[in-house]
PDB file of N, CA and C in Angstrom:
ATOM      1  N   TYR A 230      88.350  79.395 115.890  1.00 69.00           N
ATOM      2  CA  TYR A 230      89.281  80.517 115.367  1.00 69.00           C
ATOM      3  C   TYR A 230      89.083  79.169 114.212  1.00 69.00           C
ATOM      4  N   THR A 231      89.307  78.730 114.436  1.00 77.00           N
ATOM      5  CA  THR A 231      90.115  77.230 112.954  1.00 77.00           C
ATOM      6  C   THR A 231      89.004  76.985 112.081  1.00 77.00           C
ATOM      7  N   ASN A 232      87.631  76.610 112.594  1.00 78.00           N
ATOM      8  CA  ASN A 232      86.682  77.020 111.458  1.00 78.00           C
ATOM      9  C   ASN A 232      86.947  77.316 111.054  1.00 78.00           C
ATOM     10  N   GLY A 233      86.802  78.916 111.657  1.00 78.00           N
ATOM     11  CA  GLY A 233      87.009  79.773 110.370  1.00 78.00           C
ATOM     12  C   GLY A 233      87.603  80.614 109.659  1.00 78.00           C
ATOM     13  N   ILE A 234      88.813  80.041 109.684  1.00 80.00           N
ATOM     14  CA  ILE A 234      89.418  80.246 109.295  1.00 80.00           C
ATOM     15  C   ILE A 234      90.016  78.903 108.196  1.00 80.00           C
ATOM     16  N   THR A 235      89.383  78.008 108.475  1.00 81.00           N
ATOM     17  CA  THR A 235      89.858  77.302 107.384  1.00 81.00           C
ATOM     18  C   THR A 235      88.901  77.483 106.336  1.00 81.00           C
ATOM     19  N   ALA A 236      86.947  77.574 106.649  1.00 79.00           N
ATOM     20  CA  ALA A 236      86.946  78.509 105.687  1.00 79.00           C
ATOM     21  C   ALA A 236      86.285  79.467 105.199  1.00 79.00           C
ATOM     22  N   GLY A 237      87.677  80.132 105.356  1.00 79.00           N
ATOM     23  CA  GLY A 237      87.761  82.076 104.824  1.00 79.00           C
ATOM     24  C   GLY A 237      86.618  82.153 105.167  1.00 79.00           C
ATOM     25  N   ASP A 238      85.928  81.947 106.145  1.00 78.00           N
ATOM     26  CA  ASP A 238      84.500  83.075 106.478  1.00 78.00           C
ATOM     27  C   ASP A 238      84.527  83.375 108.139  1.00 78.00           C
ATOM     28  N   ILE A 239      85.514  84.379 108.772  1.00 79.00           N
ATOM     29  CA  ILE A 239      86.665  84.983 109.978  1.00 79.00           C
ATOM     30  C   ILE A 239      85.196  85.618 109.653  1.00 79.00           C
ATOM     31  N   LEU A 240      84.152  86.541 109.648  1.00 76.00           N
ATOM     32  CA  LEU A 240      82.816  87.131 109.684  1.00 76.00           C
ATOM     33  C   LEU A 240      82.271  86.082 110.670  1.00 76.00           C
ATOM     34  N   GLY A 241      81.451  84.719 110.399  1.00 72.00           N
ATOM     35  CA  GLY A 241      81.062  83.507 111.245  1.00 72.00           C
ATOM     36  C   GLY A 241      81.270  83.190 112.280  1.00 72.00           C
ATOM     37  N   CYS A 242      83.375  83.732 112.669  1.00 73.00           N
ATOM     38  CA  CYS A 242      83.562  84.135 114.235  1.00 73.00           C
ATOM     39  C   CYS A 242      82.683  84.437 115.415  1.00 73.00           C
ATOM     40  N   SER A 243      82.385  83.885 116.467  1.00 70.00           N
ATOM     41  CA  SER A 243      81.477  85.409 116.646  1.00 70.00           C
ATOM     42  C   SER A 243      82.405  85.735 118.369  1.00 70.00           C
ATOM     43  N   ILE A 244      83.473  85.545 118.299  1.00 71.00           N
ATOM     44  CA  ILE A 244      84.718  85.946 119.310  1.00 71.00           C
ATOM     45  C   ILE A 244      85.334  86.549 118.391  1.00 71.00           C
ATOM     46  N   PRO A 245      85.940  87.630 118.990  1.00 74.00           N
ATOM     47  CA  PRO A 245      87.271  88.056 117.885  1.00 74.00           C
ATOM     48  C   PRO A 245      88.454  86.843 117.686  1.00 74.00           C
ATOM     49  N   LEU A 246      88.502  87.353 116.450  1.00 78.00           N
ATOM     50  CA  LEU A 246      90.334  86.283 116.085  1.00 78.00           C
ATOM     51  C   LEU A 246      90.982  87.531 116.201  1.00 78.00           C
ATOM     52  N   MET A 247      92.640  86.061 117.238  1.00 86.00           N
ATOM     53  CA  MET A 247      93.483  87.073 117.577  1.00 86.00           C
ATOM     54  C   MET A 247      94.117  86.227 117.118  1.00 86.00           C
ATOM     55  N   ALA A 248      95.859  86.608 116.739  1.00 94.00           N
ATOM     56  CA  ALA A 248      96.948  86.605 115.963  1.00 94.00           C
ATOM     57  C   ALA A 248      98.076  86.134 116.781  1.00 94.00           C
ATOM     58  N   ASN A 249      98.556  84.805 116.696  1.00 96.00           N
ATOM     59  CA  ASN A 249     100.340  85.770 117.700  1.00 96.00           C
ATOM     60  C   ASN A 249     100.924  86.637 116.995  1.00 96.00           C
ATOM     61  N   THR A 250     100.813  86.600 115.973  1.00 97.00           N
ATOM     62  CA  THR A 250     101.569  88.157 115.376  1.00 97.00           C
ATOM     63  C   THR A 250     100.825  88.577 114.526  1.00 97.00           C
ATOM     64  N   GLU A 251     101.814  89.905 114.177  1.00 95.00           N
ATOM     65  CA  GLU A 251     101.135  90.641 113.156  1.00 95.00           C
ATOM     66  C   GLU A 251     100.708  89.723 111.534  1.00 95.00           C
ATOM     67  N   ARG A 252     102.845  89.292 111.684  1.00 96.00           N
ATOM     68  CA  ARG A 252     102.240  88.815 110.486  1.00 96.00           C
ATOM     69  C   ARG A 252     101.126  87.601 109.755  1.00 96.00           C
ATOM     70  N   ASP A 253     101.057  87.481 111.241  1.00 96.00           N
ATOM     71  CA  ASP A 253      99.849  85.661 111.178  1.00 96.00           C
ATOM     72  C   ASP A 253      98.283  86.761 110.812  1.00 96.00           C
ATOM     73  N   ALA A 254      98.123  87.740 111.371  1.00 93.00           N
ATOM     74  CA  ALA A 254      96.946  88.563 111.203  1.00 93.00           C
ATOM     75  C   ALA A 254      96.526  88.457 109.742  1.00 93.00           C
ATOM     76  N   VAL A 255      97.675  89.480 109.551  1.00 91.00           N
ATOM     77  CA  VAL A 255      97.712  89.957 108.273  1.00 91.00           C
ATOM     78  C   VAL A 255      97.316  89.138 106.770  1.00 91.00           C
ATOM     79  N   ALA A 256      97.832  87.713 107.584  1.00 90.00           N
ATOM     80  CA  ALA A 256      98.172  86.161 106.746  1.00 90.00           C
ATOM     81  C   ALA A 256      96.721  85.755 106.486  1.00 90.00           C
ATOM     82  N   ILE A 257      96.014  85.681 107.773  1.00 88.00           N
ATOM     83  CA  ILE A 257      94.357  85.110 107.708  1.00 88.00           C
ATOM     84  C   ILE A 257      93.364  85.782 107.431  1.00 88.00           C
ATOM     85  N   ALA A 258      94.271  87.816 106.882  1.00 86.00           N
ATOM     86  CA  ALA A 258      92.513  88.499 107.044  1.00 86.00           C
ATOM     87  C   ALA A 258      92.795  88.441 105.142  1.00 86.00           C
ATOM     88  N   ILE A 259      94.656  88.194 104.738  1.00 85.00           N
ATOM     89  CA  ILE A 259      94.448  87.681 103.206  1.00 85.00           C
ATOM     90  C   ILE A 259      93.894  86.430 102.483  1.00 85.00           C
ATOM     91  N   SER A 260      93.964  85.428 103.477  1.00 82.00           N
ATOM     92  CA  SER A 260      93.185  84.338 103.487  1.00 82.00           C
ATOM     93  C   SER A 260      92.534  84.190 103.323  1.00 82.00           C
ATOM     94  N   ALA A 261      91.081  85.297 103.854  1.00 78.00           N
ATOM     95  CA  ALA A 261      89.635  85.859 103.687  1.00 78.00           C
ATOM     96  C   ALA A 261      88.663  86.177 102.844  1.00 78.00           C
ATOM     97  N   CYS A 262      90.246  86.330 102.248  1.00 77.00           N
ATOM     98  CA  CYS A 262      89.624  88.071 101.418  1.00 77.00           C
ATOM     99  C   CYS A 262      89.642  87.348 100.309  1.00 77.00           C
ATOM    100  N   ALA A 263      91.075  87.198  99.436  1.00 64.00           N
ATOM    101  CA  ALA A 263      91.715  86.423  98.612  1.00 64.00           C
ATOM    102  C   ALA A 263      91.071  86.153  97.217  1.00 64.00           C
ATOM    103  N   PRO A 264      90.822  85.106  97.572  1.00 60.00           N
ATOM    104  CA  PRO A 264      90.195  83.352  97.466  1.00 60.00           C
ATOM    105  C   PRO A 264      88.986  84.159  96.823  1.00 60.00           C
ATOM    106  N   LYS A 265      87.843  84.034  97.287  1.00 60.00           N
ATOM    107  CA  LYS A 265      87.081  84.402  97.156  1.00 60.00           C
ATOM    108  C   LYS A 265      86.435  84.898  95.940  1.00 60.00           C
ATOM    109  N   LYS A 266      87.012  86.259  95.789  1.00 58.00           N
ATOM    110  CA  LYS A 266      87.323  87.621  94.866  1.00 58.00           C
ATOM    111  C   LYS A 266      88.298  87.277  93.775  1.00 58.00           C
ATOM    112  N   GLY A 267      89.322  86.159  93.605  1.00 52.00           N
ATOM    113  CA  GLY A 267      89.648  85.626  92.778  1.00 52.00           C
ATOM    114  C   GLY A 267      90.882  87.349  92.072  1.00 52.00           C
ATOM    115  N   ARG A 268      90.804  87.402  93.383  1.00 63.00           N
ATOM    116  CA  ARG A 268      91.830  89.614  92.302  1.00 63.00           C
ATOM    117  C   ARG A 268      92.702  89.677  93.707  1.00 63.00           C
ATOM    118  N   GLU A 269      94.048  89.548  93.527  1.00 78.00           N
ATOM    119  CA  GLU A 269      94.148  90.954  94.762  1.00 78.00           C
ATOM    120  C   GLU A 269      93.817  91.661  95.878  1.00 78.00           C
ATOM    121  N   CYS A 270      93.596  91.459  96.964  1.00 82.00           N
ATOM    122  CA  CYS A 270      93.894  91.392  97.806  1.00 82.00           C
ATOM    123  C   CYS A 270      93.399  93.722  97.555  1.00 82.00           C
ATOM    124  N   ARG A 271      93.042  94.344  98.303  1.00 85.00           N
ATOM    125  CA  ARG A 271      92.916  95.688  98.475  1.00 85.00           C
ATOM    126  C   ARG A 271      94.251  96.551  99.788  1.00 85.00           C
ATOM    127  N   ILE A 272      94.796  96.875 100.307  1.00 88.00           N
ATOM    128  CA  ILE A 272      94.526  96.925 101.405  1.00 88.00           C
ATOM    129  C   ILE A 272      94.970  98.301 101.790  1.00 88.00           C
ATOM    130  N   ILE A 273      95.357  98.689 102.453  1.00 89.00           N
ATOM    131  CA  ILE A 273      95.781  99.456 103.260  1.00 89.00           C
ATOM    132  C   ILE A 273      96.230  99.950 104.534  1.00 89.00           C
ATOM    133  N   GLN A 274      97.132 100.486 104.419  1.00 90.00           N
ATOM    134  CA  GLN A 274      97.684 100.451 105.987  1.00 90.00           C
ATOM    135  C   GLN A 274      98.255 102.289 106.652  1.00 90.00           C
ATOM    136  N   VAL A 275      97.042 102.416 107.507  1.00 88.00           N
ATOM    137  CA  VAL A 275      97.864 103.739 107.672  1.00 88.00           C
ATOM    138  C   VAL A 275      98.203 104.369 109.448  1.00 88.00           C
ATOM    139  N   LYS A 276      98.693 105.268 109.076  1.00 86.00           N
ATOM    140  CA  LYS A 276      99.262 104.705 110.679  1.00 86.00           C
ATOM    141  C   LYS A 276      97.890 105.152 111.997  1.00 86.00           C
ATOM    142  N   ASN A 277      97.698 106.050 111.929  1.00 87.00           N
ATOM    143  CA  ASN A 277      96.120 106.205 112.850  1.00 87.00           C
ATOM    144  C   ASN A 277      95.760 107.632 111.943  1.00 87.00           C
ATOM    145  N   THR A 278      93.543 106.528 112.337  1.00 89.00           N
ATOM    146  CA  THR A 278      93.252 107.524 111.201  1.00 89.00           C
ATOM    147  C   THR A 278      92.831 109.026 111.468  1.00 89.00           C
ATOM    148  N   LEU A 279      93.640 110.104 112.309  1.00 91.00           N
ATOM    149  CA  LEU A 279      93.986 111.183 112.578  1.00 91.00           C
ATOM    150  C   LEU A 279      95.346 112.126 111.859  1.00 91.00           C
ATOM    151  N   GLU A 280      95.975 110.877 110.968  1.00 86.00           N
ATOM    152  CA  GLU A 280      97.178 111.164 110.457  1.00 86.00           C
ATOM    153  C   GLU A 280      97.064 110.286 108.820  1.00 86.00           C
ATOM    154  N   LEU A 281      96.705 110.991 107.922  1.00 86.00           N
ATOM    155  CA  LEU A 281      96.472 110.267 106.862  1.00 86.00           C
ATOM    156  C   LEU A 281      97.335 110.216 105.355  1.00 86.00           C
ATOM    157  N   THR A 282      98.296 111.510 105.721  1.00 85.00           N
ATOM    158  CA  THR A 282      99.000 112.035 105.385  1.00 85.00           C
ATOM    159  C   THR A 282      99.784 111.418 103.657  1.00 85.00           C
ATOM    160  N   VAL A 283     100.358 109.994 104.317  1.00 85.00           N
ATOM    161  CA  VAL A 283     101.095 109.219 104.540  1.00 85.00           C
ATOM    162  C   VAL A 283      99.920 107.976 104.699  1.00 85.00           C
ATOM    163  N   ILE A 284     100.490 106.981 103.838  1.00 87.00           N
ATOM    164  CA  ILE A 284      99.336 105.764 104.104  1.00 87.00           C
ATOM    165  C   ILE A 284     100.226 105.109 102.286  1.00 87.00           C
ATOM    166  N   ALA A 285     100.009 103.062 103.331  1.00 88.00           N
ATOM    167  CA  ALA A 285     100.619 102.792 102.368  1.00 88.00           C
ATOM    168  C   ALA A 285      99.959 101.524 101.759  1.00 88.00           C
ATOM    169  N   LEU A 286      99.991 101.847 100.105  1.00 89.00           N
ATOM    170  CA  LEU A 286      98.733 101.124  99.921  1.00 89.00           C
ATOM    171  C   LEU A 286      99.007  99.543  99.151  1.00 89.00           C
ATOM    172  N   SER A 287      98.357  98.548  99.248  1.00 87.00           N
ATOM    173  CA  SER A 287      98.950  97.744  98.683  1.00 87.00           C
ATOM    174  C   SER A 287      99.530  97.334  97.118  1.00 87.00           C
ATOM    175  N   GLU A 288      99.099  96.193  95.833  1.00 86.00           N
ATOM    176  CA  GLU A 288      99.936  96.745  94.994  1.00 86.00           C
ATOM    177  C   GLU A 288      98.563  96.924  94.030  1.00 86.00           C
ATOM    178  N   ALA A 289      97.687  96.350  94.330  1.00 85.00           N
ATOM    179  CA  ALA A 289      96.472  96.405  94.004  1.00 85.00           C
ATOM    180  C   ALA A 289      96.146  97.277  93.861  1.00 85.00           C
ATOM    181  N   TYR A 290      96.464  99.089  94.014  1.00 88.00           N
ATOM    182  CA  TYR A 290      96.274 100.389  93.930  1.00 88.00           C
ATOM    183  C   TYR A 290      97.038 100.661  92.777  1.00 88.00           C
ATOM    184  N   TRP A 291      98.118 100.057  92.692  1.00 86.00           N
ATOM    185  CA  TRP A 291      99.103 100.526  92.269  1.00 86.00           C
ATOM    186  C   TRP A 291      98.669 102.046  90.423  1.00 86.00           C
ATOM    187  N   GLU A 292      98.305 100.967  89.411  1.00 84.00           N
ATOM    188  CA  GLU A 292      97.546 101.665  88.560  1.00 84.00           C
ATOM    189  C   GLU A 292      96.931 102.373  88.763  1.00 84.00           C
ATOM    190  N   GLU A 293      95.158 102.740  89.287  1.00 87.00           N
ATOM    191  CA  GLU A 293      94.730 102.952  89.852  1.00 87.00           C
ATOM    192  C   GLU A 293      94.575 104.651  90.219  1.00 87.00           C
ATOM    193  N   VAL A 294      96.462 105.027  91.174  1.00 90.00           N
ATOM    194  CA  VAL A 294      96.769 105.526  92.173  1.00 90.00           C
ATOM    195  C   VAL A 294      97.631 106.680  91.094  1.00 90.00           C
ATOM    196  N   GLN A 295      98.179 106.175  90.233  1.00 88.00           N
ATOM    197  CA  GLN A 295      99.636 106.838  89.578  1.00 88.00           C
ATOM    198  C   GLN A 295      98.449 108.111  88.354  1.00 88.00           C
ATOM    199  N   GLY A 296      99.119 108.420  88.500  1.00 85.00           N
ATOM    200  CA  GLY A 296      98.326 109.805  87.972  1.00 85.00           C
ATOM    201  C   GLY A 296      98.178 110.471  88.765  1.00 85.00           C
ATOM    202  N   HIS A 297      97.157 110.450  90.136  1.00 90.00           N
ATOM    203  CA  HIS A 297      96.356 110.863  90.359  1.00 90.00           C
ATOM    204  C   HIS A 297      96.795 112.224  90.907  1.00 90.00           C
ATOM    205  N   PRO A 298      96.140 113.793  90.501  1.00 91.00           N
ATOM    206  CA  PRO A 298      96.366 114.534  91.175  1.00 91.00           C
ATOM    207  C   PRO A 298      96.280 114.968  92.669  1.00 91.00           C
ATOM    208  N   SER A 299      95.496 114.613  93.670  1.00 90.00           N
ATOM    209  CA  SER A 299      96.178 114.343  94.622  1.00 90.00           C
ATOM    210  C   SER A 299      97.386 113.108  96.229  1.00 90.00           C
ATOM    211  N   ILE A 300      97.315 112.364  94.928  1.00 89.00           N
ATOM    212  CA  ILE A 300      98.310 110.798  95.032  1.00 89.00           C
ATOM    213  C   ILE A 300     100.031 110.910  94.863  1.00 89.00           C
ATOM    214  N   ARG A 301     101.568 111.344  95.398  1.00 86.00           N
ATOM    215  CA  ARG A 301     102.202 111.556  95.498  1.00 86.00           C
ATOM    216  C   ARG A 301     102.819 110.503  95.970  1.00 86.00           C
ATOM    217  N   CYS A 302     103.476 109.264  95.144  1.00 87.00           N
ATOM    218  CA  CYS A 302     104.115 108.170  95.370  1.00 87.00           C
ATOM    219  C   CYS A 302     105.144 108.204  95.925  1.00 87.00           C
ATOM    220  N   LEU A 303     105.406 107.667  96.730  1.00 84.00           N
ATOM    221  CA  LEU A 303     106.857 108.358  97.519  1.00 84.00           C
ATOM    222  C   LEU A 303     107.536 106.616  97.129  1.00 84.00           C
ATOM    223  N   THR A 304     107.204 105.605  96.965  1.00 84.00           N
ATOM    224  CA  THR A 304     108.145 104.468  95.676  1.00 84.00           C
ATOM    225  C   THR A 304     107.524 103.362  95.619  1.00 84.00           C
ATOM    226  N   SER A 305     108.013 103.318  94.964  1.00 84.00           N
ATOM    227  CA  SER A 305     107.136 101.468  93.788  1.00 84.00           C
ATOM    228  C   SER A 305     106.735 100.357  94.759  1.00 84.00           C
ATOM    229  N   PRO A 306     106.127  99.895  94.345  1.00 84.00           N
ATOM    230  CA  PRO A 306     105.107  99.393  95.394  1.00 84.00           C
ATOM    231  C   PRO A 306     106.366  97.581  96.017  1.00 84.00           C
ATOM    232  N   GLU A 307     105.986  96.556  97.031  1.00 84.00           N
ATOM    233  CA  GLU A 307     107.351  96.495  97.531  1.00 84.00           C
ATOM    234  C   GLU A 307     106.635  96.154  98.523  1.00 84.00           C
ATOM    235  N   PRO A 308     107.628  94.859  99.291  1.00 87.00           N
ATOM    236  CA  PRO A 308     106.833  93.380 100.041  1.00 87.00           C
ATOM    237  C   PRO A 308     106.380  94.036 100.880  1.00 87.00           C
ATOM    238  N   MET A 309     105.121  93.954 102.289  1.00 89.00           N
ATOM    239  CA  MET A 309     105.329  94.739 103.326  1.00 89.00           C
ATOM    240  C   MET A 309     106.401  94.138 104.403  1.00 89.00           C
ATOM    241  N   LYS A 310     107.309  95.271 104.885  1.00 90.00           N
ATOM    242  CA  LYS A 310     107.759  94.208 105.669  1.00 90.00           C
ATOM    243  C   LYS A 310     108.121  93.773 107.082  1.00 90.00           C
ATOM    244  N   PHE A 311     107.947  93.128 107.522  1.00 94.00           N
ATOM    245  CA  PHE A 311     108.138  92.536 109.482  1.00 94.00           C
ATOM    246  C   PHE A 311     109.875  92.231 109.414  1.00 94.00           C
ATOM    247  N   SER A 312     109.487  92.516 111.671  1.00 93.00           N
ATOM    248  CA  SER A 312     110.237  92.372 111.906  1.00 93.00           C
ATOM    249  C   SER A 312     111.062  90.545 112.496  1.00 93.00           C
ATOM    250  N   SER A 313     111.871  89.593 112.627  1.00 95.00           N
ATOM    251  CA  SER A 313     112.024  88.226 113.054  1.00 95.00           C
ATOM    252  C   SER A 313     110.942  87.772 114.032  1.00 95.00           C
ATOM    253  N   GLU A 314     109.885  88.578 114.589  1.00 96.00           N
ATOM    254  CA  GLU A 314     108.786  88.632 115.538  1.00 96.00           C
ATOM    255  C   GLU A 314     107.565  88.036 115.030  1.00 96.00           C
ATOM    256  N   GLY A 315     107.764  88.621 114.053  1.00 95.00           N
ATOM    257  CA  GLY A 315     105.918  89.423 112.709  1.00 95.00           C
ATOM    258  C   GLY A 315     105.725  89.518 112.989  1.00 95.00           C
ATOM    259  N   ASP A 316     106.669  90.884 114.087  1.00 94.00           N
ATOM    260  CA  ASP A 316     105.528  92.769 113.571  1.00 94.00           C
ATOM    261  C   ASP A 316     105.756  93.460 112.096  1.00 94.00           C
ATOM    262  N   LEU A 317     104.743  94.215 112.051  1.00 92.00           N
ATOM    263  CA  LEU A 317     104.097  94.700 110.806  1.00 92.00           C
ATOM    264  C   LEU A 317     104.981  96.312 110.730  1.00 92.00           C
ATOM    265  N   GLU A 318     106.535  96.940 109.783  1.00 88.00           N
ATOM    266  CA  GLU A 318     106.474  97.921 110.249  1.00 88.00           C
ATOM    267  C   GLU A 318     105.863  98.852 110.426  1.00 88.00           C
ATOM    268  N   ARG A 319     105.721  99.926 111.327  1.00 85.00           N
ATOM    269  CA  ARG A 319     105.067 100.532 110.915  1.00 85.00           C
ATOM    270  C   ARG A 319     104.687 102.081 109.458  1.00 85.00           C
ATOM    271  N   VAL A 320     103.442 102.222 109.487  1.00 81.00           N
ATOM    272  CA  VAL A 320     103.728 103.402 108.360  1.00 81.00           C
ATOM    273  C   VAL A 320     104.269 104.613 108.387  1.00 81.00           C
ATOM    274  N   GLY A 321     104.433 104.936 109.813  1.00 73.00           N
ATOM    275  CA  GLY A 321     105.252 106.324 111.037  1.00 73.00           C
ATOM    276  C   GLY A 321     106.986 106.207 109.443  1.00 73.00           C
ATOM    277  N   ASN A 322     107.423 104.533 110.200  1.00 77.00           N
ATOM    278  CA  ASN A 322     108.921 103.910 110.147  1.00 77.00           C
ATOM    279  C   ASN A 322     109.261 103.852 108.473  1.00 77.00           C
ATOM    280  N   TRP A 323     108.305 103.568 107.916  1.00 73.00           N
ATOM    281  CA  TRP A 323     108.131 102.790 106.428  1.00 73.00           C
ATOM    282  C   TRP A 323     108.891 104.981 105.558  1.00 73.00           C
ATOM    283  N   ALA A 324     107.346 105.757 105.812  1.00 72.00           N
ATOM    284  CA  ALA A 324     107.409 106.977 105.295  1.00 72.00           C
ATOM    285  C   ALA A 324     109.011 106.936 105.489  1.00 72.00           C
ATOM    286  N   ALA A 325     109.276 106.765 106.932  1.00 75.00           N
ATOM    287  CA  ALA A 325     110.579 107.777 106.747  1.00 75.00           C
ATOM    288  C   ALA A 325     111.898 107.168 106.374  1.00 75.00           C
ATOM    289  N   ARG A 326     111.760 105.724 106.336  1.00 73.00           N
ATOM    290  CA  ARG A 326     112.854 104.972 105.417  1.00 73.00           C
ATOM    291  C   ARG A 326     112.931 105.329 104.040  1.00 73.00           C
ATOM    292  N   VAL A 327     111.644 105.516 103.779  1.00 71.00           N
ATOM    293  CA  VAL A 327     111.989 105.789 101.884  1.00 71.00           C
ATOM    294  C   VAL A 327     111.903 107.368 101.489  1.00 71.00           C
ATOM    295  N   GLN A 328     111.734 107.997 102.566  1.00 72.00           N
ATOM    296  CA  GLN A 328     112.299 109.471 102.315  1.00 72.00           C
ATOM    297  C   GLN A 328     113.560 110.000 102.897  1.00 72.00           C
ATOM    298  N   GLY A 329     114.318 109.356 103.603  1.00 71.00           N
ATOM    299  CA  GLY A 329     115.072 109.132 104.185  1.00 71.00           C
ATOM    300  C   GLY A 329     115.647 109.917 105.911  1.00 71.00           C
ATOM    301  N   LYS A 330     114.398 109.928 105.838  1.00 63.00           N
ATOM    302  CA  LYS A 330     114.437 110.633 107.862  1.00 63.00           C
ATOM    303  C   LYS A 330     114.478 109.527 108.550  1.00 63.00           C
ATOM    304  N   SER A 331     114.564 109.949 109.498  1.00 55.00           N
ATOM    305  CA  SER A 331     113.788 109.399 111.567  1.00 55.00           C
ATOM    306  C   SER A 331     112.966 109.540 111.782  1.00 55.00           C
ATOM    307  N   GLU A 332     112.553 108.708 112.252  1.00 52.00           N
ATOM    308  CA  GLU A 332     110.647 109.406 113.396  1.00 52.00           C
ATOM    309  C   GLU A 332     111.520 108.707 114.817  1.00 52.00           C
TER     310      GLU A 332
END
């Protein structure tokens, strides 16, 4: 893993990458994508592929989704939230939090 991460070429790894935490996994994915493209990463987080009514988009999508007739923004861009153990906040929990509901 180390060589693939250092080289920024995780696609060249012959076995699937594993990270100690979800925070580490997101950081590895961003480091593999962002520097080479010279732009912000475009990240989409979904609860699961069967439930796409609420999704979390990275800030790189903000301008694109503003005013889109099929998309309603629940909040302005905010950083991804991780627990102290490095677990990523789930989309369902995030949606409930910003809508003032409990899930």
